[in-house]
mmCIF file of C-alpha atoms and ligand atoms in Angstrom:
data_model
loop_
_atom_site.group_PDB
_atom_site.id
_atom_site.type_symbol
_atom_site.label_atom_id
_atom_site.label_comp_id
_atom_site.label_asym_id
_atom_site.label_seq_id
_atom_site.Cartn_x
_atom_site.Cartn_y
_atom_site.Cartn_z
ATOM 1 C CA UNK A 10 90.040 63.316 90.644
ATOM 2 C CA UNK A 11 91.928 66.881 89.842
ATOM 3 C CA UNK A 12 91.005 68.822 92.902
ATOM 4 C CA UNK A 13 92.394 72.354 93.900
ATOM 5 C CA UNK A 14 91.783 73.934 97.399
ATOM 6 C CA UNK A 15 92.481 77.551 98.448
ATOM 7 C CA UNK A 16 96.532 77.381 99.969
ATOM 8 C CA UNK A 17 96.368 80.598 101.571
ATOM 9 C CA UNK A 18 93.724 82.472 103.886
ATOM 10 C CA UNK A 19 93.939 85.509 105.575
ATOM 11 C CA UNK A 20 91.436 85.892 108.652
ATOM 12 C CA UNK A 21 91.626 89.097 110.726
ATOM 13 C CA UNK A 22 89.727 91.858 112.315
ATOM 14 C CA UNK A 23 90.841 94.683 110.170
ATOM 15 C CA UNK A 24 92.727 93.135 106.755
ATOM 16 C CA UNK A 25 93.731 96.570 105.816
ATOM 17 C CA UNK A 26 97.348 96.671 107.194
ATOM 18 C CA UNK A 27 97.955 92.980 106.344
ATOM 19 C CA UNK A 28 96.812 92.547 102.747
ATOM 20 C CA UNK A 29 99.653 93.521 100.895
ATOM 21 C CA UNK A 30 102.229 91.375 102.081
ATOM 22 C CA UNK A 31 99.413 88.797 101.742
ATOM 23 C CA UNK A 32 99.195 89.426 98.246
ATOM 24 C CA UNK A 33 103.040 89.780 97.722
ATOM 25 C CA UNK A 34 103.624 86.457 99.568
ATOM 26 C CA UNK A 35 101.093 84.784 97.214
ATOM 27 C CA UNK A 36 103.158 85.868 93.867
ATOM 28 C CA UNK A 37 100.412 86.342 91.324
ATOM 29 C CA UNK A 38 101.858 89.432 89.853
ATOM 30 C CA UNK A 39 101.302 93.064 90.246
ATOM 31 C CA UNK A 40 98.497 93.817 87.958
ATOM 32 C CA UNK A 41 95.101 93.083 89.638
ATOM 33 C CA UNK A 42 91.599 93.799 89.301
ATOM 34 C CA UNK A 43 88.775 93.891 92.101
ATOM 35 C CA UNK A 44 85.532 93.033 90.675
ATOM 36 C CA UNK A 45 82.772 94.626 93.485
ATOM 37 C CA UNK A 46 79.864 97.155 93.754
ATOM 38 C CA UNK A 47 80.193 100.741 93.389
ATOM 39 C CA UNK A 48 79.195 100.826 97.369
ATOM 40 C CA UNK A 49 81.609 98.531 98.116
ATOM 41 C CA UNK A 50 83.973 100.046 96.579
ATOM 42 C CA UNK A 51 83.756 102.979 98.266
ATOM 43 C CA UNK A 52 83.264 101.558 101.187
ATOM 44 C CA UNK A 53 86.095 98.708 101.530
ATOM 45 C CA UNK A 54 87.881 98.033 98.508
ATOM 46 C CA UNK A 55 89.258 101.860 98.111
ATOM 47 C CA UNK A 56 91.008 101.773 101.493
ATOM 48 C CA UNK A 57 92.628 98.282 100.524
ATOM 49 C CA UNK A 58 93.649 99.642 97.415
ATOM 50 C CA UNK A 59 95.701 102.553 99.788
ATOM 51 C CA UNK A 60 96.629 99.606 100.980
ATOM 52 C CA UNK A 61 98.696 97.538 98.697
ATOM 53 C CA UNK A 62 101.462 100.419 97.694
ATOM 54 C CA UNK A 63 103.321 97.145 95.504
ATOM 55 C CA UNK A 64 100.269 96.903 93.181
ATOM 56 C CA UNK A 65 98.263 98.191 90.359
ATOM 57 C CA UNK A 66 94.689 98.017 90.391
ATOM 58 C CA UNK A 67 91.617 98.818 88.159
ATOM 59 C CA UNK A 68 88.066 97.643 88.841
ATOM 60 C CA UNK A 69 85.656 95.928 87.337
ATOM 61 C CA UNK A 70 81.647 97.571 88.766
ATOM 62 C CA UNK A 71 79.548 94.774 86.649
ATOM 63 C CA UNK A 72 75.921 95.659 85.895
ATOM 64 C CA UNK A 73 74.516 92.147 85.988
ATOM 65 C CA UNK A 74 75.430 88.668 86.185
ATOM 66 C CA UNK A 75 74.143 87.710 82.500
ATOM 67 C CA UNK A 76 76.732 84.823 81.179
ATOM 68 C CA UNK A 77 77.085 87.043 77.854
ATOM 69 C CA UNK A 78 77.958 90.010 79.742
ATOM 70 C CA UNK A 79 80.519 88.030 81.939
ATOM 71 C CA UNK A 80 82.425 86.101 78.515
ATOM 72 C CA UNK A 81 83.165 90.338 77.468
ATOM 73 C CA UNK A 82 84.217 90.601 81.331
ATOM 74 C CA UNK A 83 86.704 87.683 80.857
ATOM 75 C CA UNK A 84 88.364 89.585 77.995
ATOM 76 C CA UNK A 85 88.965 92.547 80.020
ATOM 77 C CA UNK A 86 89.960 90.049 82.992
ATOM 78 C CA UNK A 87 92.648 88.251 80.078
ATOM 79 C CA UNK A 88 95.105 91.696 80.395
ATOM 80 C CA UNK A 89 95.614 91.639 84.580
ATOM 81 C CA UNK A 90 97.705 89.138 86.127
ATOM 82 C CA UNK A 91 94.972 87.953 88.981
ATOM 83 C CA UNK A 92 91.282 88.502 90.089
ATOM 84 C CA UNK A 93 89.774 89.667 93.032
ATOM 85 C CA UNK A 94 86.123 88.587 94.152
ATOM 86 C CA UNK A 95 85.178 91.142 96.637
ATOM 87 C CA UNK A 96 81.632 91.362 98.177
ATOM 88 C CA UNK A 97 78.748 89.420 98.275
ATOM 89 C CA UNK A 98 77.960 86.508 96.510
ATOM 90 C CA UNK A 99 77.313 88.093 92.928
ATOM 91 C CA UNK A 100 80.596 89.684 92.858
ATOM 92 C CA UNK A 101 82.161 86.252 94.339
ATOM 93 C CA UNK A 102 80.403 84.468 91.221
ATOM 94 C CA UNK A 103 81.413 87.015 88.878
ATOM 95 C CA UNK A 104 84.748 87.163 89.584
ATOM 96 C CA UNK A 105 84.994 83.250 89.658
ATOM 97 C CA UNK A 106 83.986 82.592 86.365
ATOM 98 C CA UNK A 107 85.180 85.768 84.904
ATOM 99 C CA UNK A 108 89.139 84.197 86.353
ATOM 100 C CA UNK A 109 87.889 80.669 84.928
ATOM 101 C CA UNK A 110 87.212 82.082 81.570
ATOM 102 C CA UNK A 111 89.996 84.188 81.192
ATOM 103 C CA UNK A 112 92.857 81.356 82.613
ATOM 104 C CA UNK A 113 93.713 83.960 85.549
ATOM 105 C CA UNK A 114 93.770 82.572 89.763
ATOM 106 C CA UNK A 115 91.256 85.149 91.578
ATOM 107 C CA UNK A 116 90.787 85.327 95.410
ATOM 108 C CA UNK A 117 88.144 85.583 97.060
ATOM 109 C CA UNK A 118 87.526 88.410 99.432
ATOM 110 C CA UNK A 119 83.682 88.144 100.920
ATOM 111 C CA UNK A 120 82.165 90.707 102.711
ATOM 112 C CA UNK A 121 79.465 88.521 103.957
ATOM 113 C CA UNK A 122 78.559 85.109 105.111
ATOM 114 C CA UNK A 123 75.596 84.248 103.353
ATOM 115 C CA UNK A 124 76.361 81.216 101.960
ATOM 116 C CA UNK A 125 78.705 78.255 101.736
ATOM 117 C CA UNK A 126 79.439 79.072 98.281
ATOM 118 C CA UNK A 127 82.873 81.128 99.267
ATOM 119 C CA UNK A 128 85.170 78.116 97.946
ATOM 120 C CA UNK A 129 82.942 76.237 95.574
ATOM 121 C CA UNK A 130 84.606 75.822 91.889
ATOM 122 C CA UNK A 131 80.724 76.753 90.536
ATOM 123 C CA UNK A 132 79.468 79.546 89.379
ATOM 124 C CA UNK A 133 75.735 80.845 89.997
ATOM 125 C CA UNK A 134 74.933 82.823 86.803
ATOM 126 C CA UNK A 135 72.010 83.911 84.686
ATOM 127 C CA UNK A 136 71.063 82.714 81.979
ATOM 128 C CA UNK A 137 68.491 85.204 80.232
ATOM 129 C CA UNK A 138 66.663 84.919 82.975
ATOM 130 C CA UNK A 139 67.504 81.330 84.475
ATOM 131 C CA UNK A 140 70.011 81.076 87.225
ATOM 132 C CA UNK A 141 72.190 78.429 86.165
ATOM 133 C CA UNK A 142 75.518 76.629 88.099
ATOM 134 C CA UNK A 143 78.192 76.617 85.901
ATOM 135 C CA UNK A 144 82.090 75.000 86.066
ATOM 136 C CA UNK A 145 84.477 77.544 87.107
ATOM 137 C CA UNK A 146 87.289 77.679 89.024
ATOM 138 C CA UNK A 147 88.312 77.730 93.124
ATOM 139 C CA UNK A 148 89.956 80.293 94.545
ATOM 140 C CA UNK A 149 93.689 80.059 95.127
ATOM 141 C CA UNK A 150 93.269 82.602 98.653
ATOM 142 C CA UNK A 151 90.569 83.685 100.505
ATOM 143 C CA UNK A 152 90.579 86.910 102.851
ATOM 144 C CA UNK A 153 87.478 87.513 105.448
ATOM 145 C CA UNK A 154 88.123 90.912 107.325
ATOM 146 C CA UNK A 155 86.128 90.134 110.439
ATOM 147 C CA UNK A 156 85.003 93.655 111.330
ATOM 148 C CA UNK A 157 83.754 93.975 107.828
ATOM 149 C CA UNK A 158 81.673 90.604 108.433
ATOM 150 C CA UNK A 159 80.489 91.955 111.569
ATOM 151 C CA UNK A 160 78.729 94.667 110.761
ATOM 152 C CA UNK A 161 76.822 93.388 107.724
ATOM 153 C CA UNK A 162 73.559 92.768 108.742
ATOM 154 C CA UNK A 163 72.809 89.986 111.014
ATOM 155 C CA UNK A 164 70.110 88.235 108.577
ATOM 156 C CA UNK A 165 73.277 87.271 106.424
ATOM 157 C CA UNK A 166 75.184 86.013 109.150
ATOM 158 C CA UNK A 167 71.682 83.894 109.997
ATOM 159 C CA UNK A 168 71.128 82.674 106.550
ATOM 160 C CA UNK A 169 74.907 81.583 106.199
ATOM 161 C CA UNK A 170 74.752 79.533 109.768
ATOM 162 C CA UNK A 171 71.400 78.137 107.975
ATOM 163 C CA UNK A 172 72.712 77.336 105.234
ATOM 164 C CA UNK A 173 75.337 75.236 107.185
ATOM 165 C CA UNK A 174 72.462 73.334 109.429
ATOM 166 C CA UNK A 175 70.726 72.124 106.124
ATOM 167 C CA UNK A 176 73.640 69.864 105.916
ATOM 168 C CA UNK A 177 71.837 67.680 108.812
ATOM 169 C CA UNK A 178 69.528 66.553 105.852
ATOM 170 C CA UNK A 179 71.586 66.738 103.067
ATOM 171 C CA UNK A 180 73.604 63.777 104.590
ATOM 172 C CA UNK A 181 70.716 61.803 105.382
ATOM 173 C CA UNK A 182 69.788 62.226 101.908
ATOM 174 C CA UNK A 183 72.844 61.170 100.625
ATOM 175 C CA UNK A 184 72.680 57.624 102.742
ATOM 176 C CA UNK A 185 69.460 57.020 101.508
ATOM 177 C CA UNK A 186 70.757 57.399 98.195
ATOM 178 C CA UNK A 187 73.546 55.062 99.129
ATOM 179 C CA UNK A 188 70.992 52.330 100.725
ATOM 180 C CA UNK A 189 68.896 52.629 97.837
ATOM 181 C CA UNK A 190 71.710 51.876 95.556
ATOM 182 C CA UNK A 191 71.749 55.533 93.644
ATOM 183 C CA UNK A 192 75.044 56.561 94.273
ATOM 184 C CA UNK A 193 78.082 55.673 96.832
ATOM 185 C CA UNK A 194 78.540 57.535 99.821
ATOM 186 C CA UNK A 195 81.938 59.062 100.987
ATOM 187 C CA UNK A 196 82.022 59.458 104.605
ATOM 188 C CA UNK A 197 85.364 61.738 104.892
ATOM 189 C CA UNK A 198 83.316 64.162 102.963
ATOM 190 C CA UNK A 199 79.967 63.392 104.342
ATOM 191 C CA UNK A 200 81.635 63.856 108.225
ATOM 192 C CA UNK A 201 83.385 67.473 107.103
ATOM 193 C CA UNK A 202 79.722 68.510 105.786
ATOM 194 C CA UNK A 203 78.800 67.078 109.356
ATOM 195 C CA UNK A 204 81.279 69.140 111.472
ATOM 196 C CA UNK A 205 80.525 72.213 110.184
ATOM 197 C CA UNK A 206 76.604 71.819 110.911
ATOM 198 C CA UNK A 207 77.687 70.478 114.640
ATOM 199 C CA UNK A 208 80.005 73.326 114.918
ATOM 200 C CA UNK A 209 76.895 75.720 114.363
ATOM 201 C CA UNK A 210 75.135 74.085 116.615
ATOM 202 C CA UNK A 211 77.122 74.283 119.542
ATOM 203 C CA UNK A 212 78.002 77.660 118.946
ATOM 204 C CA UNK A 213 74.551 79.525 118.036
ATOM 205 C CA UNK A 214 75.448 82.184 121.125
ATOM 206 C CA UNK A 215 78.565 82.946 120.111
ATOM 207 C CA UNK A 216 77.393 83.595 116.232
ATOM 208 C CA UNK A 217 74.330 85.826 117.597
ATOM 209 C CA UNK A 218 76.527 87.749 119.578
ATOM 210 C CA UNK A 219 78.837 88.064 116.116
ATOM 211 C CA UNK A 220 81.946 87.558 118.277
ATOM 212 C CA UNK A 221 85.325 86.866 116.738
ATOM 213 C CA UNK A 222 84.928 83.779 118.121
ATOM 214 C CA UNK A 223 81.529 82.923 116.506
ATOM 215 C CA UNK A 224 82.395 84.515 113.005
ATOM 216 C CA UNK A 225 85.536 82.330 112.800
ATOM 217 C CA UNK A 226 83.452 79.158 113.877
ATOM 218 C CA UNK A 227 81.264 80.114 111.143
ATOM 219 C CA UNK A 228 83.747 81.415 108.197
ATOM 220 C CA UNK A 229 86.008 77.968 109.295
ATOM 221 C CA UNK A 230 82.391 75.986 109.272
ATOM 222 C CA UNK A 231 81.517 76.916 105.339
ATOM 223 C CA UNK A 232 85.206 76.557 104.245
ATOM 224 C CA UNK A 233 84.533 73.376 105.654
ATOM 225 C CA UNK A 234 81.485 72.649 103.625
ATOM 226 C CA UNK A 235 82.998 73.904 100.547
ATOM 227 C CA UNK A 236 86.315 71.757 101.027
ATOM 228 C CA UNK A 237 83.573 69.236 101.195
ATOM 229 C CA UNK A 238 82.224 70.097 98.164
ATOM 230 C CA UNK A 239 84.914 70.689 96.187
ATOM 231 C CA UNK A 240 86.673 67.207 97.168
ATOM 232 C CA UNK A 241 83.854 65.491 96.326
ATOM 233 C CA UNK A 242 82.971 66.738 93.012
ATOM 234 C CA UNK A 243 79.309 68.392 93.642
ATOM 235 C CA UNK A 244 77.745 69.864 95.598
ATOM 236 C CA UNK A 245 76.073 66.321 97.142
ATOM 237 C CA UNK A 246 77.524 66.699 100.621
ATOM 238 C CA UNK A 247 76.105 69.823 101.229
ATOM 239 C CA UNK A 248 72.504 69.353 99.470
ATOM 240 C CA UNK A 249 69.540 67.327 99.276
ATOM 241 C CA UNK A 250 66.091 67.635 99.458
ATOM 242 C CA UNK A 251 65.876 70.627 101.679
ATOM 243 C CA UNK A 252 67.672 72.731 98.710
ATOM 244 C CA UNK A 253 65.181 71.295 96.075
ATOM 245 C CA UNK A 254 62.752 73.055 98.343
ATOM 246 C CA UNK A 255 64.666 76.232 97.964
ATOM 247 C CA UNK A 256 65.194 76.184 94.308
ATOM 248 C CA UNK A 257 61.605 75.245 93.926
ATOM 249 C CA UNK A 258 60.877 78.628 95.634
ATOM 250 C CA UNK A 259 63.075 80.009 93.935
ATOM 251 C CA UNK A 260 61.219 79.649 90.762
ATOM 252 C CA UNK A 261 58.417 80.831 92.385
ATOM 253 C CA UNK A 262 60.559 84.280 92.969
ATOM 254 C CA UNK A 263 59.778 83.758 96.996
ATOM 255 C CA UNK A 264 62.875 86.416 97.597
ATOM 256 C CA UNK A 265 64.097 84.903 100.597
ATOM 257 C CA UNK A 266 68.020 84.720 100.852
ATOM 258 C CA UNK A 267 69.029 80.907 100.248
ATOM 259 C CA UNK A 268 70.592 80.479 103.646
ATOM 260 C CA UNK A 269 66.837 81.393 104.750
ATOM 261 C CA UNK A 270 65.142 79.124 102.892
ATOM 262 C CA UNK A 271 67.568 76.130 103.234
ATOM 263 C CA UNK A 272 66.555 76.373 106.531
ATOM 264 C CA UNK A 273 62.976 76.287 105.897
ATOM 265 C CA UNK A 274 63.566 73.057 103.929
ATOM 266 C CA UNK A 275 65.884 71.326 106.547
ATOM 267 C CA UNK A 276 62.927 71.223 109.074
ATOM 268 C CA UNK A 277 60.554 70.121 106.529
ATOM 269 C CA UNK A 278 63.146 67.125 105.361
ATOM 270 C CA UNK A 279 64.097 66.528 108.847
ATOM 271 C CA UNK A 280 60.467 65.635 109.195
ATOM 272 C CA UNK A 281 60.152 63.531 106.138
ATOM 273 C CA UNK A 282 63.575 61.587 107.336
ATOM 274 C CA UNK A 283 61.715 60.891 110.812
ATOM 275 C CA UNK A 284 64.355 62.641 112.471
ATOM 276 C CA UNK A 285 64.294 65.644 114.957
ATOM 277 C CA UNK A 286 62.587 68.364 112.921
ATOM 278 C CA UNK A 287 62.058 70.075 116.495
ATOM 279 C CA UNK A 288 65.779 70.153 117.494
ATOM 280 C CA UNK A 289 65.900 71.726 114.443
ATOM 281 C CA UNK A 290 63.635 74.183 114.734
ATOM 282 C CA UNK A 291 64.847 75.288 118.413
ATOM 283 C CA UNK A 292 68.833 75.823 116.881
ATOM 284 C CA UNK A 293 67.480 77.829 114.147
ATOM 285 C CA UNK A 294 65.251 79.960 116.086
ATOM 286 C CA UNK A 295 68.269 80.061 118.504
ATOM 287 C CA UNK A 296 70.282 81.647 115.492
ATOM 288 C CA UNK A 297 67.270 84.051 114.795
ATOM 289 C CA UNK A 298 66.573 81.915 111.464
ATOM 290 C CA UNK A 299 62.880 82.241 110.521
ATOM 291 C CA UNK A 300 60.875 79.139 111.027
ATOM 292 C CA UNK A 301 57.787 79.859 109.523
ATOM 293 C CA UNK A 302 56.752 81.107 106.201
ATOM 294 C CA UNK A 303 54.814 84.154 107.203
ATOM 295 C CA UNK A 304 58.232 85.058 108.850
ATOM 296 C CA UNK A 305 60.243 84.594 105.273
ATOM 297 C CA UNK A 306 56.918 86.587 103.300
ATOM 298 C CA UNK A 307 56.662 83.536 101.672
ATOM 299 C CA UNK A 308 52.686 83.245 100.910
ATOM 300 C CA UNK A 309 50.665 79.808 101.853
ATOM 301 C CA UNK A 310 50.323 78.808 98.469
ATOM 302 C CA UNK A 311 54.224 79.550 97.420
ATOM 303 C CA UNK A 312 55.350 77.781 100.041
ATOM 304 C CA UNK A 313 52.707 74.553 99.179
ATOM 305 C CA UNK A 314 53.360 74.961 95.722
ATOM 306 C CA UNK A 315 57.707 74.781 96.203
ATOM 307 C CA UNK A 316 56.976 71.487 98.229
ATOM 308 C CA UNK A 317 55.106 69.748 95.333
ATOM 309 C CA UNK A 318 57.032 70.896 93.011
ATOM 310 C CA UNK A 319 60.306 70.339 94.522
ATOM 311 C CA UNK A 320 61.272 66.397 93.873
ATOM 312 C CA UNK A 321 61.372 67.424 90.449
ATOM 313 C CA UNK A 322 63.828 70.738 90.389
ATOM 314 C CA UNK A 323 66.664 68.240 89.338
ATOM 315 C CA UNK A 324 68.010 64.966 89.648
ATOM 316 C CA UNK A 325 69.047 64.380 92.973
ATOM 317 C CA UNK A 326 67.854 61.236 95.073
ATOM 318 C CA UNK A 327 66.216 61.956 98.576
ATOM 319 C CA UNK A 328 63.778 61.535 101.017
ATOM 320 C CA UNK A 329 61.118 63.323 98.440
ATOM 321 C CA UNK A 330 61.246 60.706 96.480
ATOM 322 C CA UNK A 331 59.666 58.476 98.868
ATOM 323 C CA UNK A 332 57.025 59.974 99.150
ATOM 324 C CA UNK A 333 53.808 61.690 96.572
ATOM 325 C CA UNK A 334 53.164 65.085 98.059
ATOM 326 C CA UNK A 335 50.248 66.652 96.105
ATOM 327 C CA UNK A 336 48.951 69.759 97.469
ATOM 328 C CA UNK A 337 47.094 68.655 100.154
ATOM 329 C CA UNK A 338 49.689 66.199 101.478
ATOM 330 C CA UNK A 339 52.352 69.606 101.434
ATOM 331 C CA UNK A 340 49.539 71.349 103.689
ATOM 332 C CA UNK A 341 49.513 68.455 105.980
ATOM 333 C CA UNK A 342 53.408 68.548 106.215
ATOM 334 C CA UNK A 343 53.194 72.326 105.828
ATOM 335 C CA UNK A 344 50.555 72.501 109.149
ATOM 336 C CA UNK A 345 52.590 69.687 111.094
ATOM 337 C CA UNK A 346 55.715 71.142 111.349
ATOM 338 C CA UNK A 347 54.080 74.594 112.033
ATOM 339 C CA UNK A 348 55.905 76.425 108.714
ATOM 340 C CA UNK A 349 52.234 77.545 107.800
HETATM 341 ZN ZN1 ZN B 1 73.258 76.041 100.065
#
């Protein structure tokens, strides 16, 4: 095992007045680069620029997220002395392997909370026209301005807090796996996947109201699930069959955000586990997660069609493959558990 965690984390309501001694304290160098959107730039990243008076930075606006694209990015990453991820989860990715290519640390500055993908060494890329995972690198910092998370729109926040709950089934999966002899399960890791799910659940009001309180819970709750993650190697701790579901509709371009769809699955894999799908259900719809696929725009037949297809998206062991779902056995599960 050669495992790196982020050693510094910056967590406050407004960043602004804090980030360059951050940065200084850190010891990367003075040359940076922000890799973000032209909104966000104009938005954030040119008032932390103001900001940090002891530094020298370009940016990087990328038009996609095509691997090519990204190994000429490296090579204009190669000539700064650090990297700075700042926005959503594209710019997050970009940055990360753009660092990892070009040997540089990069931090990782997120404007929302989508996802638990913040820490994760991987990558999410495209791949003329396949969104891959690729190796990359973790983050040696992470910054979350608070106000800035705030006031994205709430459907991230939701979709990041579901994203956390699918953990509930990605754990069972992984003890089946275990019990069926597939692969060994780690509880340390297993448990910090866990706590972050439990600490979603106990604080749904406080993450609908988006209080400092709540965005903290949930920020700390997917550092959580990366660290889990990250220790263990893949991303095993923190998905099962409930995120074959999403990738399945994923294929089928269903357009929900992955938090959203995770979600979806969790009830559905809850189900097939013979566990509470219906506590499930009430803490999403507490977190004002869609339950139903009419609520994602996900179409009756997209939403069949992921469930068939999903034991197959990759080679994970779960429930799904204890059971045959053809297309009328997804309908029955579909109809059960009220998604359609
Ligand atoms: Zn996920």
């Amino acid at each position: 095992m050669n495992i790196s965690l982020p050693y510094k984390m910056l967590i406050e309501r407004d960043v602004s007045d804090k980030v360059n001694d951050f940065f200084l304290e850190l010891g990367l160098g003075k040359r940076c680069v922000f890799v973000c959107t032209q909104n966000i730039r104009q938005t954030i990243a040119d008032k932390i620029k103001h900001s940090m008076k002891d530094f020298d930075i370009d940016f990087i606006e990328p038009e996609s997220t095509q691997k090519a694209y990204l190994e000429d990015i490296a090579k204009d990453v190669k000539s700064y002395d650090f990297v700075v991820g700042l926005g959503g989860g594209k710019s997050i990715d970009i940055a990360k392997y753009a660092a990892f290519l070009a040997g540089k640390e990069w931090v990782a500055f997120p404007t929302i909370l989508s996802h638990d993908g913040v820490v994760s060494s991987r990558a999410i890329l495209d791949d003329d026209g396949s969104w891959i995972s690729v190796e990359a690198k973790e983050p040696i910092a992470v910054i979350a301005d608070l106000d800035t998370i705030k006031n994205a729109p709430y459907e991230y926040i939701a979709a990041g807090a579901g994203d956390l709950i699918s953990n509930i089934s990605a754990v069972e999966d992984w003890r089946l796996a275990a019990k069926e002899g597939k692969e060994a399960y780690h509880t340390v890791m297993a448990k910090l996947s866990l706590l972050a799910a439990e600490a979603i659940e106990e604080h749904t009001d406080d993450i609908k109201a988006r209080n400092d309180h709540g965005l903290e819970i949930l920020l700390w709750s997917l550092l959580c699930a990366g660290f889990a993650m990250n220790i263990y190697g893949s991303s095993r701790p923190c998905s099962g069959s409930e995120h074959n579901i999403s990738h399945a509709l994923d294929r089928l371009n269903s357009g929900a955000l992955h938090g959203e769809q995770v979600a979806l699955g969790t009830i559905i894999s809850v189900y097939l586990q013979k566990g509470d799908w219906k506590k499930i259900k009430d803490v999403l719809k507490k977190l004002g997660i869609p339950t139903t696929a009419k609520e994602l725009n996900i179409g009756r037949q997209t939403i069949i069609k992921a469930l068939v297809k999903a034991r197959d998206v990759r080679d994970r062991y779960t429930i799904l493959n204890k059971h045959e779902i053809n297309e009328k056995k997804a309908e029955e599960i579909l109809k059960k558990v009220e998604i359609i």
